[in-house]
Short mmCIF file of C-alpha atoms in Angstrom, two decimals:
data_model
loop_
_atom_site.label_atom_id
_atom_site.label_comp_id
_atom_site.label_asym_id
_atom_site.label_seq_id
_atom_site.Cartn_x
_atom_site.Cartn_y
_atom_site.Cartn_z
CA UNK A 1 75.21 104.06 74.70
CA UNK A 2 72.58 101.58 73.55
CA UNK A 3 72.26 98.39 75.49
CA UNK A 4 73.07 96.36 72.43
CA UNK A 5 76.21 98.27 71.73
CA UNK A 6 77.12 97.90 75.44
CA UNK A 7 76.74 94.12 75.39
CA UNK A 8 78.65 93.82 72.15
CA UNK A 9 81.50 95.90 73.51
CA UNK A 10 81.63 94.03 76.86
CA UNK A 11 81.75 90.65 74.94
CA UNK A 12 84.60 91.94 72.68
CA UNK A 13 86.50 93.31 75.72
CA UNK A 14 86.16 90.01 77.54
CA UNK A 15 87.86 88.46 74.50
CA UNK A 16 90.70 91.02 74.64
CA UNK A 17 89.39 92.84 71.62
CA UNK A 18 89.36 96.77 71.63
CA UNK A 19 88.56 99.34 69.02
CA UNK A 20 91.28 100.12 66.51
CA UNK A 21 92.88 96.78 67.23
CA UNK A 22 94.31 97.93 70.60
CA UNK A 23 95.63 95.43 73.00
CA UNK A 24 94.57 95.70 76.66
CA UNK A 25 97.83 97.38 77.55
CA UNK A 26 98.20 99.66 74.55
CA UNK A 27 97.78 103.42 74.64
CA UNK A 28 96.04 105.23 71.81
CA UNK A 29 98.19 107.59 69.80
CA UNK A 30 99.66 110.31 71.94
CA UNK A 31 100.59 113.77 70.86
CA UNK A 32 102.26 116.34 73.16
CA UNK A 33 102.71 119.84 71.96
CA UNK A 34 104.32 122.58 74.14
CA UNK A 35 104.28 126.31 73.95
CA UNK A 36 100.88 126.78 72.24
CA UNK A 37 100.03 129.77 74.45
CA UNK A 38 102.90 132.26 74.40
CA UNK A 39 101.16 134.56 76.90
CA UNK A 40 101.26 131.78 79.37
CA UNK A 41 104.54 131.11 81.39
CA UNK A 42 104.16 127.50 80.29
CA UNK A 43 101.66 125.51 78.24
CA UNK A 44 101.18 122.18 76.64
CA UNK A 45 98.37 120.21 75.02
CA UNK A 46 98.17 116.39 75.31
CA UNK A 47 96.18 114.54 72.84
CA UNK A 48 95.40 110.93 73.53
CA UNK A 49 93.18 109.48 70.73
CA UNK A 50 90.39 112.06 70.60
CA UNK A 51 90.93 113.32 74.20
CA UNK A 52 92.44 116.72 74.32
CA UNK A 53 93.70 118.39 77.49
CA UNK A 54 95.47 121.86 77.53
CA UNK A 55 97.52 122.88 80.53
CA UNK A 56 98.43 126.48 81.12
CA UNK A 57 100.71 127.94 83.68
CA UNK A 58 100.80 131.41 85.18
CA UNK A 59 103.26 132.38 87.90
CA UNK A 60 102.37 135.35 90.18
CA UNK A 61 103.64 136.91 93.26
CA UNK A 62 101.77 136.09 96.42
CA UNK A 63 101.98 135.54 100.13
CA UNK A 64 103.05 132.17 101.49
CA UNK A 65 100.73 129.88 103.32
CA UNK A 66 100.91 130.37 106.98
CA UNK A 67 102.14 126.85 107.57
CA UNK A 68 104.77 126.99 104.94
CA UNK A 69 106.33 130.56 105.16
CA UNK A 70 109.42 129.63 103.14
CA UNK A 71 107.70 127.72 100.26
CA UNK A 72 105.96 128.89 97.16
CA UNK A 73 102.40 127.71 96.42
CA UNK A 74 101.15 125.24 93.84
CA UNK A 75 97.47 125.46 92.77
CA UNK A 76 95.89 123.12 90.30
CA UNK A 77 92.42 123.64 88.93
CA UNK A 78 90.55 121.95 86.15
CA UNK A 79 87.76 122.94 83.87
CA UNK A 80 85.66 120.22 82.21
CA UNK A 81 84.54 122.68 79.51
CA UNK A 82 80.93 122.31 78.23
CA UNK A 83 82.28 122.18 74.66
CA UNK A 84 84.23 118.99 75.53
CA UNK A 85 81.40 116.60 75.91
CA UNK A 86 77.58 116.33 75.92
CA UNK A 87 77.99 115.18 79.53
CA UNK A 88 79.76 118.38 80.81
CA UNK A 89 77.58 121.19 81.93
CA UNK A 90 78.02 124.84 82.64
CA UNK A 91 78.29 125.58 86.35
CA UNK A 92 80.48 125.22 89.37
CA UNK A 93 83.11 122.42 89.43
CA UNK A 94 81.64 118.98 89.63
CA UNK A 95 82.98 116.29 91.82
CA UNK A 96 84.51 114.69 88.76
CA UNK A 97 86.28 117.85 87.89
CA UNK A 98 87.57 118.35 91.40
CA UNK A 99 88.80 114.74 91.63
CA UNK A 100 90.57 115.17 88.24
CA UNK A 101 92.45 118.33 89.34
CA UNK A 102 93.36 116.90 92.69
CA UNK A 103 94.60 113.60 91.33
CA UNK A 104 96.87 115.30 88.78
CA UNK A 105 97.90 117.79 91.45
CA UNK A 106 98.98 115.03 93.92
CA UNK A 107 101.14 113.30 91.36
CA UNK A 108 103.00 116.40 90.41
CA UNK A 109 103.27 117.68 94.09
CA UNK A 110 104.43 114.48 95.62
CA UNK A 111 106.57 113.55 92.61
CA UNK A 112 108.79 116.43 93.62
CA UNK A 113 108.66 117.90 90.14
CA UNK A 114 109.03 121.33 91.75
CA UNK A 115 111.06 122.34 94.71
CA UNK A 116 108.72 124.82 96.39
CA UNK A 117 111.57 126.18 98.59
CA UNK A 118 113.15 127.65 95.48
CA UNK A 119 109.96 129.68 94.90
CA UNK A 120 110.69 131.75 97.92
CA UNK A 121 111.57 135.37 97.28
CA UNK A 122 111.77 137.25 100.59
CA UNK A 123 109.88 137.16 103.84
CA UNK A 124 106.23 137.34 103.15
CA UNK A 125 106.78 136.99 99.37
CA UNK A 126 106.77 133.84 97.28
CA UNK A 127 105.84 132.72 93.86
CA UNK A 128 102.55 130.94 93.33
CA UNK A 129 102.34 128.58 90.37
CA UNK A 130 98.78 128.35 89.01
CA UNK A 131 98.30 125.24 86.97
CA UNK A 132 95.03 125.13 84.96
CA UNK A 133 93.77 122.12 83.10
CA UNK A 134 91.37 122.65 80.25
CA UNK A 135 89.60 119.62 78.96
CA UNK A 136 88.84 120.59 75.39
CA UNK A 137 87.47 117.28 74.07
CA UNK A 138 86.55 114.29 76.12
CA UNK A 139 87.11 110.71 74.91
CA UNK A 140 88.16 108.96 78.12
CA UNK A 141 91.30 109.07 80.23
CA UNK A 142 91.59 112.75 80.96
CA UNK A 143 93.78 111.93 83.91
CA UNK A 144 96.83 110.66 81.91
CA UNK A 145 96.33 113.46 79.35
CA UNK A 146 96.18 116.06 82.22
CA UNK A 147 99.36 114.74 83.83
CA UNK A 148 101.17 114.66 80.51
CA UNK A 149 100.11 118.21 79.58
CA UNK A 150 100.92 119.63 82.96
CA UNK A 151 104.22 117.85 83.08
CA UNK A 152 105.34 119.15 79.74
CA UNK A 153 103.98 122.66 80.51
CA UNK A 154 106.01 122.75 83.81
CA UNK A 155 109.23 121.40 82.11
CA UNK A 156 109.06 124.16 79.58
CA UNK A 157 107.73 126.91 81.77
CA UNK A 158 109.37 130.15 82.49
CA UNK A 159 109.42 132.03 85.70
CA UNK A 160 109.10 135.83 86.02
CA UNK A 161 111.73 137.92 87.88
CA UNK A 162 111.15 140.08 90.91
CA UNK A 163 113.01 143.35 90.65
CA UNK A 164 112.54 146.41 92.80
CA UNK A 165 109.24 145.38 94.20
CA UNK A 166 107.86 144.55 90.70
CA UNK A 167 107.16 141.43 88.72
CA UNK A 168 108.99 141.48 85.50
CA UNK A 169 107.86 139.13 82.67
CA UNK A 170 110.58 139.99 80.20
CA UNK A 171 113.58 137.75 79.57
CA UNK A 172 112.24 135.25 81.90
CA UNK A 173 114.38 132.31 83.09
CA UNK A 174 113.46 128.64 82.75
CA UNK A 175 111.47 127.21 85.70
CA UNK A 176 113.54 124.48 87.34
CA UNK A 177 111.93 121.03 87.37
CA UNK A 178 113.68 118.23 89.11
CA UNK A 179 111.63 114.94 88.11
CA UNK A 180 109.41 113.66 85.39
CA UNK A 181 106.20 111.95 86.48
CA UNK A 182 103.57 110.36 84.41
CA UNK A 183 100.29 108.65 85.23
CA UNK A 184 98.78 105.47 83.86
CA UNK A 185 95.06 105.01 84.21
CA UNK A 186 93.46 101.58 84.04
CA UNK A 187 89.82 100.66 83.65
CA UNK A 188 88.18 97.43 84.97
CA UNK A 189 85.51 96.27 82.56
CA UNK A 190 83.99 93.08 84.15
CA UNK A 191 87.25 91.26 84.82
CA UNK A 192 89.34 92.71 82.10
CA UNK A 193 91.93 95.47 82.92
CA UNK A 194 92.58 97.98 80.16
CA UNK A 195 95.03 100.87 80.05
CA UNK A 196 94.00 104.18 78.67
CA UNK A 197 90.16 103.58 78.48
CA UNK A 198 88.42 105.65 75.75
CA UNK A 199 85.10 107.38 76.26
CA UNK A 200 83.03 104.23 75.46
CA UNK A 201 85.17 102.02 77.65
CA UNK A 202 84.83 104.49 80.45
CA UNK A 203 81.04 104.12 80.20
CA UNK A 204 81.46 100.37 80.71
CA UNK A 205 84.01 100.36 83.40
CA UNK A 206 83.13 99.53 86.98
CA UNK A 207 86.40 100.76 88.55
CA UNK A 208 89.26 102.95 87.63
CA UNK A 209 92.84 103.07 88.99
CA UNK A 210 95.27 105.91 88.34
CA UNK A 211 98.85 105.32 89.25
CA UNK A 212 101.40 108.20 89.02
CA UNK A 213 104.98 107.22 89.15
CA UNK A 214 108.58 108.02 88.23
CA UNK A 215 111.31 105.75 87.36
CA UNK A 216 111.35 103.76 90.64
CA UNK A 217 108.69 105.10 92.97
CA UNK A 218 104.89 105.56 93.04
CA UNK A 219 103.98 108.97 93.88
CA UNK A 220 100.11 108.90 93.85
CA UNK A 221 97.25 106.44 93.35
CA UNK A 222 93.62 106.96 93.09
CA UNK A 223 90.89 104.36 92.79
CA UNK A 224 87.69 105.69 91.31
CA UNK A 225 84.08 104.54 90.84
CA UNK A 226 81.91 101.98 92.63
CA UNK A 227 83.83 98.85 91.53
CA UNK A 228 86.69 97.12 93.40
CA UNK A 229 90.09 95.77 92.73
CA UNK A 230 91.77 92.78 94.30
CA UNK A 231 95.30 93.36 95.70
CA UNK A 232 96.89 91.06 93.11
CA UNK A 233 95.14 93.08 90.35
CA UNK A 234 96.63 96.25 91.88
CA UNK A 235 100.03 94.70 92.03
CA UNK A 236 99.85 93.79 88.30
CA UNK A 237 98.72 97.25 87.44
CA UNK A 238 101.60 98.76 89.40
CA UNK A 239 104.02 96.65 87.25
CA UNK A 240 102.12 97.68 84.15
CA UNK A 241 102.33 101.36 85.18
CA UNK A 242 106.09 101.17 85.56
CA UNK A 243 106.33 99.49 82.24
CA UNK A 244 104.05 101.87 80.36
CA UNK A 245 105.52 105.01 81.98
CA UNK A 246 108.81 104.42 79.95
CA UNK A 247 106.94 105.30 76.82
CA UNK A 248 105.15 108.26 78.47
CA UNK A 249 108.35 109.68 79.94
CA UNK A 250 109.96 109.43 76.46
CA UNK A 251 107.08 111.39 74.98
CA UNK A 252 107.49 114.09 77.66
CA UNK A 253 111.30 114.29 77.09
CA UNK A 254 110.89 114.50 73.36
CA UNK A 255 108.28 117.21 73.55
CA UNK A 256 110.34 119.35 75.93
CA UNK A 257 113.48 118.92 73.92
CA UNK A 258 115.50 117.31 76.67
CA UNK B 1 106.82 115.55 103.07
CA UNK B 2 108.75 118.34 104.76
CA UNK B 3 111.70 117.52 106.83
CA UNK B 4 111.01 119.64 109.88
CA UNK B 5 113.18 117.70 112.30
CA UNK B 6 110.15 116.12 113.84
CA UNK B 7 111.05 112.54 114.55
CA UNK B 8 107.86 110.55 113.85
CA UNK B 9 109.53 107.20 114.66
CA UNK B 10 112.31 106.71 117.34
CA UNK B 11 113.44 103.32 118.59
CA UNK B 12 110.31 101.74 117.08
CA UNK B 13 107.98 104.06 118.90
CA UNK B 14 105.84 106.84 117.41
CA UNK B 15 105.15 110.23 118.99
CA UNK B 16 102.13 108.89 120.88
CA UNK B 17 103.93 105.79 122.00
CA UNK B 18 102.40 103.46 119.45
CA UNK B 19 104.52 100.87 117.57
CA UNK B 20 104.26 101.08 113.74
CA UNK B 21 101.55 98.34 113.60
CA UNK B 22 99.30 99.71 116.39
CA UNK B 23 96.18 101.57 115.60
CA UNK B 24 94.40 104.04 117.79
CA UNK B 25 91.50 102.95 119.98
CA UNK B 26 88.09 102.80 118.30
CA UNK B 27 84.72 103.27 119.89
CA UNK B 28 81.43 102.99 117.98
CA UNK B 29 78.10 103.99 119.40
CA UNK B 30 75.05 102.96 117.38
CA UNK B 31 72.08 105.21 116.45
CA UNK B 32 72.80 108.45 118.24
CA UNK B 33 70.73 110.37 115.66
CA UNK B 34 67.13 109.23 116.09
CA UNK B 35 65.68 111.00 113.08
CA UNK B 36 67.97 109.12 110.78
CA UNK B 37 67.26 105.76 109.20
CA UNK B 38 70.49 104.65 110.82
CA UNK B 39 73.40 106.34 112.30
CA UNK B 40 76.57 105.82 114.27
CA UNK B 41 78.96 107.90 116.29
CA UNK B 42 82.64 106.98 116.34
CA UNK B 43 85.64 107.98 118.24
CA UNK B 44 88.82 106.82 116.47
CA UNK B 45 91.72 108.18 118.64
CA UNK B 46 91.00 111.86 118.87
CA UNK B 47 88.72 111.83 115.87
CA UNK B 48 85.03 112.23 116.56
CA UNK B 49 82.80 111.51 113.69
CA UNK B 50 79.03 111.09 113.27
CA UNK B 51 77.43 109.37 110.19
CA UNK B 52 73.75 109.20 109.39
CA UNK B 53 71.95 107.62 106.63
CA UNK B 54 68.59 108.70 105.21
CA UNK B 55 66.51 106.98 102.62
CA UNK B 56 65.83 105.44 100.23
CA UNK B 57 63.64 108.30 99.24
CA UNK B 58 62.66 109.90 95.95
CA UNK B 59 65.72 111.21 94.21
CA UNK B 60 65.78 114.98 94.01
CA UNK B 61 66.27 116.96 91.89
CA UNK B 62 64.52 114.57 89.54
CA UNK B 63 67.28 114.48 86.90
CA UNK B 64 69.62 112.80 89.43
CA UNK B 65 67.29 109.83 89.63
CA UNK B 66 68.25 106.49 87.94
CA UNK B 67 65.27 104.47 86.74
CA UNK B 68 67.23 101.14 87.28
CA UNK B 69 68.65 101.71 90.72
CA UNK B 70 69.11 103.89 93.75
CA UNK B 71 71.71 106.55 93.70
CA UNK B 72 74.10 107.16 96.61
CA UNK B 73 74.79 110.73 97.67
CA UNK B 74 77.29 111.53 100.30
CA UNK B 75 78.24 114.71 102.04
CA UNK B 76 81.45 114.51 104.06
CA UNK B 77 82.18 117.77 105.96
CA UNK B 78 84.60 118.87 108.63
CA UNK B 79 83.07 121.13 111.17
CA UNK B 80 84.75 124.60 111.31
CA UNK B 81 85.75 124.02 114.93
CA UNK B 82 87.14 120.55 114.34
CA UNK B 83 90.76 121.05 113.85
CA UNK B 84 93.50 121.92 116.31
CA UNK B 85 94.40 124.96 114.22
CA UNK B 86 92.23 128.01 113.62
CA UNK B 87 88.70 128.30 112.53
CA UNK B 88 88.33 126.08 109.46
CA UNK B 89 86.91 127.17 106.20
CA UNK B 90 83.21 126.53 106.32
CA UNK B 91 81.42 124.76 103.41
CA UNK B 92 82.35 122.24 100.89
CA UNK B 93 85.96 122.81 99.88
CA UNK B 94 87.64 120.79 97.15
CA UNK B 95 88.99 118.20 99.59
CA UNK B 96 85.53 117.65 101.06
CA UNK B 97 84.05 117.34 97.52
CA UNK B 98 86.56 114.69 96.63
CA UNK B 99 86.17 112.70 99.87
CA UNK B 100 82.35 112.87 99.52
CA UNK B 101 82.72 111.39 96.04
CA UNK B 102 85.09 108.50 96.98
CA UNK B 103 83.00 107.69 100.01
CA UNK B 104 79.79 107.41 98.01
CA UNK B 105 81.71 105.18 95.55
CA UNK B 106 82.62 102.67 98.32
CA UNK B 107 78.97 102.25 99.13
CA UNK B 108 77.83 102.01 95.59
CA UNK B 109 79.58 98.73 95.50
CA UNK B 110 78.03 97.25 98.67
CA UNK B 111 74.49 98.49 98.78
CA UNK B 112 72.09 96.47 96.80
CA UNK B 113 71.00 99.42 94.72
CA UNK B 114 68.60 97.74 92.20
CA UNK B 115 66.11 97.09 94.93
CA UNK B 116 65.24 100.79 95.10
CA UNK B 117 65.07 102.19 91.55
CA UNK B 118 64.49 105.94 91.12
CA UNK B 119 65.47 106.69 94.76
CA UNK B 120 68.39 108.28 96.55
CA UNK B 121 70.24 107.13 99.72
CA UNK B 122 71.93 109.93 101.56
CA UNK B 123 75.06 109.43 103.61
CA UNK B 124 76.01 112.35 105.88
CA UNK B 125 79.40 112.33 107.52
CA UNK B 126 80.13 115.16 109.98
CA UNK B 127 83.67 115.37 111.40
CA UNK B 128 83.27 117.03 114.85
CA UNK B 129 86.88 116.69 115.84
CA UNK B 130 89.68 115.75 113.48
CA UNK B 131 93.06 114.15 114.15
CA UNK B 132 94.02 112.56 110.82
CA UNK B 133 92.36 109.65 109.05
CA UNK B 134 88.88 111.19 109.11
CA UNK B 135 87.84 109.82 105.75
CA UNK B 136 88.63 106.31 106.92
CA UNK B 137 86.74 106.88 110.14
CA UNK B 138 83.85 108.41 108.17
CA UNK B 139 83.57 105.32 105.91
CA UNK B 140 83.87 102.88 108.76
CA UNK B 141 81.29 104.78 110.64
CA UNK B 142 78.95 105.25 107.71
CA UNK B 143 79.08 101.47 107.11
CA UNK B 144 77.61 100.86 110.57
CA UNK B 145 74.96 103.66 110.00
CA UNK B 146 74.04 102.06 106.64
CA UNK B 147 73.64 98.59 108.20
CA UNK B 148 71.55 100.05 111.08
CA UNK B 149 69.28 101.73 108.56
CA UNK B 150 68.34 98.25 107.33
CA UNK B 151 69.26 98.95 103.71
CA UNK B 152 70.52 95.64 102.23
CA UNK B 153 74.21 95.39 101.82
CA UNK B 154 76.57 92.79 100.35
CA UNK B 155 79.33 93.54 102.74
CA UNK B 156 80.27 95.71 105.70
CA UNK B 157 83.19 97.87 104.52
CA UNK B 158 85.87 99.35 106.72
CA UNK B 159 88.68 101.78 106.07
CA UNK B 160 92.02 102.83 107.59
CA UNK B 161 95.00 104.65 106.46
CA UNK B 162 98.62 103.48 106.24
CA UNK B 163 101.61 105.54 105.65
CA UNK B 164 105.38 105.64 105.46
CA UNK B 165 107.93 107.29 107.71
CA UNK B 166 111.44 107.06 106.22
CA UNK B 167 111.32 103.49 105.01
CA UNK B 168 109.06 102.17 107.78
CA UNK B 169 105.34 101.57 107.09
CA UNK B 170 103.08 102.75 109.83
CA UNK B 171 99.37 102.07 110.46
CA UNK B 172 96.63 104.60 111.17
CA UNK B 173 98.29 107.90 110.82
CA UNK B 174 97.29 110.71 113.17
CA UNK B 175 97.32 114.43 112.17
CA UNK B 176 101.03 115.08 112.77
CA UNK B 177 102.00 111.89 111.08
CA UNK B 178 99.68 112.75 108.26
CA UNK B 179 101.35 116.13 107.80
CA UNK B 180 104.92 115.07 107.99
CA UNK B 181 105.04 111.44 106.71
CA UNK B 182 106.57 110.35 103.39
CA UNK B 183 103.37 108.78 102.16
CA UNK B 184 99.67 108.50 103.13
CA UNK B 185 97.44 105.84 101.81
CA UNK B 186 93.77 105.57 102.93
CA UNK B 187 92.29 102.21 101.97
CA UNK B 188 88.76 100.84 102.26
CA UNK B 189 88.20 97.09 102.12
CA UNK B 190 85.18 94.82 101.59
CA UNK B 191 86.21 92.13 104.16
CA UNK B 192 84.28 89.18 102.69
CA UNK B 193 86.53 89.16 99.63
CA UNK B 194 89.26 91.51 100.80
CA UNK B 195 88.66 93.60 97.66
CA UNK B 196 89.81 97.22 97.63
CA UNK B 197 86.95 99.66 97.41
CA UNK B 198 88.85 102.83 98.07
CA UNK B 199 92.48 103.51 97.39
CA UNK B 200 94.31 106.83 97.41
CA UNK B 201 97.97 107.42 97.89
CA UNK B 202 100.21 110.36 97.85
CA UNK B 203 103.86 110.39 98.73
CA UNK B 204 106.54 108.07 97.63
CA UNK B 205 106.25 104.30 97.91
CA UNK B 206 107.77 101.28 96.24
CA UNK B 207 105.72 98.23 95.20
CA UNK B 208 107.19 96.18 98.12
CA UNK B 209 106.23 98.89 100.51
CA UNK B 210 102.70 99.02 99.00
CA UNK B 211 102.31 95.23 99.71
CA UNK B 212 103.56 95.56 103.20
CA UNK B 213 101.11 98.41 103.75
CA UNK B 214 98.11 96.38 102.33
CA UNK B 215 98.92 93.46 104.63
CA UNK B 216 98.89 95.76 107.62
CA UNK B 217 95.44 97.08 106.48
CA UNK B 218 94.00 93.59 106.18
CA UNK B 219 95.31 92.68 109.60
CA UNK B 220 93.98 95.70 111.26
CA UNK B 221 90.67 95.13 109.42
CA UNK B 222 89.96 92.09 111.45
CA UNK B 223 89.78 94.21 114.53
CA UNK B 224 87.89 96.99 112.96
CA UNK B 225 85.30 94.58 111.38
CA UNK B 226 84.77 93.05 114.83
CA UNK B 227 84.19 96.45 116.49
CA UNK B 228 81.70 97.31 113.78
CA UNK B 229 79.82 94.05 114.25
CA UNK B 230 79.88 94.45 118.06
CA UNK B 231 78.32 97.89 117.69
CA UNK B 232 75.54 96.44 115.47
CA UNK B 233 74.95 93.61 117.89
CA UNK B 234 74.80 95.93 120.99
CA UNK B 235 72.07 97.83 119.23
CA UNK B 236 69.92 94.72 118.83
CA UNK B 237 70.61 93.43 122.40
CA UNK B 238 69.55 96.91 123.67
CA UNK B 239 66.28 96.71 121.68
CA UNK B 240 65.87 93.11 122.78
CA UNK B 241 66.13 94.11 126.49
CA UNK B 242 63.47 96.93 125.90
CA UNK B 243 60.90 94.50 124.45
CA UNK B 244 61.78 91.72 126.91
#
């Protein structure tokens, strides 16, 4: 971004003006589509403004982890695809990609979306849920798009059957989910706090805070980047997250047909 | 997360006898690594952590350099022999990559980077023995190492984790508490302004509980900050003795 553009945008943000007449606590348009990949057990694509994240779910038979012999496994991975942005490169996962996957994972895991004990089959055999996030186009706030996509994919996912030592992927049942979680990501640009930063705003932000919550409880938080937050700022963002998550939860419920 | 019947808190006492607000003992030894610009060794309960700072030196590979300021690179790693369980997986796993990233970000905010354009400052954190809260120990220890290296800083960050057992908030979780608690929240603070430089949380927490937890962090911070400063002071009194 050119210095002049940067300064102009910073000045506008400090006056509370954002692109497309957004207010500081407004999301861009959100679209959530489920079932785009019929071969996957579950899939959903979240579009927030120009940001596009696809979540795909595959469920396979596997051995349990040694410390949780009676629980299934959850694995979240993310790909920041080179096609999604000039700034994403081919190669092994970058720290940004790893952080993205782990933050989304923590929200879903600690939000008790899935009961891993129900993924137990028999001794030494459990289901592993592989949750893959594909960032197809980057324009800021992949965290919220990732959580939305994954949440919707899980809520509409099917689970294979285990019959006579074989995995059967025909006439699959619905995968049981027991909670809806959503995340709200905030950017701090100078002293302004903005929800759902777009790509340009993310270039300007000094700090980022992602809060994943349900109706009453916070399940995960992650502060990112070199800037800082004061406790009273975090408090106000927690309130904002609870407020905004009502909208997001509605979007998830609508997309999954519940 | 899992209810395994382990009672982490009974009659106001934790498994190791601490009360909810107690933290483990902390010992900081300045400059154990002579080759580094600055270093520190820390024992935090059973955690044993070494941090060393190198640089500023030319940023390599060249494309990582920033012509306006220094870049901070951090590598946090747990030794394969560090945990109470079996041989750990060697190398940078995803957890280590994330912790390295958030640790570097804490220091991006305090080190006066624009004094050293085009350079890199390397922070190495090696966890030799782990017992929960190693990222907090690593940051607290690295702050001392950074200060000892003489790189100008705006503040001396510290970090500690807080968590939740049932509805009680507990300070400075050890490994068992970390594994079985209902929430875990590592926090790094810049004490001059009490601003939050690192915040991660997983588990379940209400807003009130978050505020209680933050207050515990800030109270404990006074003790941690003092220990950090004592370690720095001791280094200079030692040097003073040497040169009369």
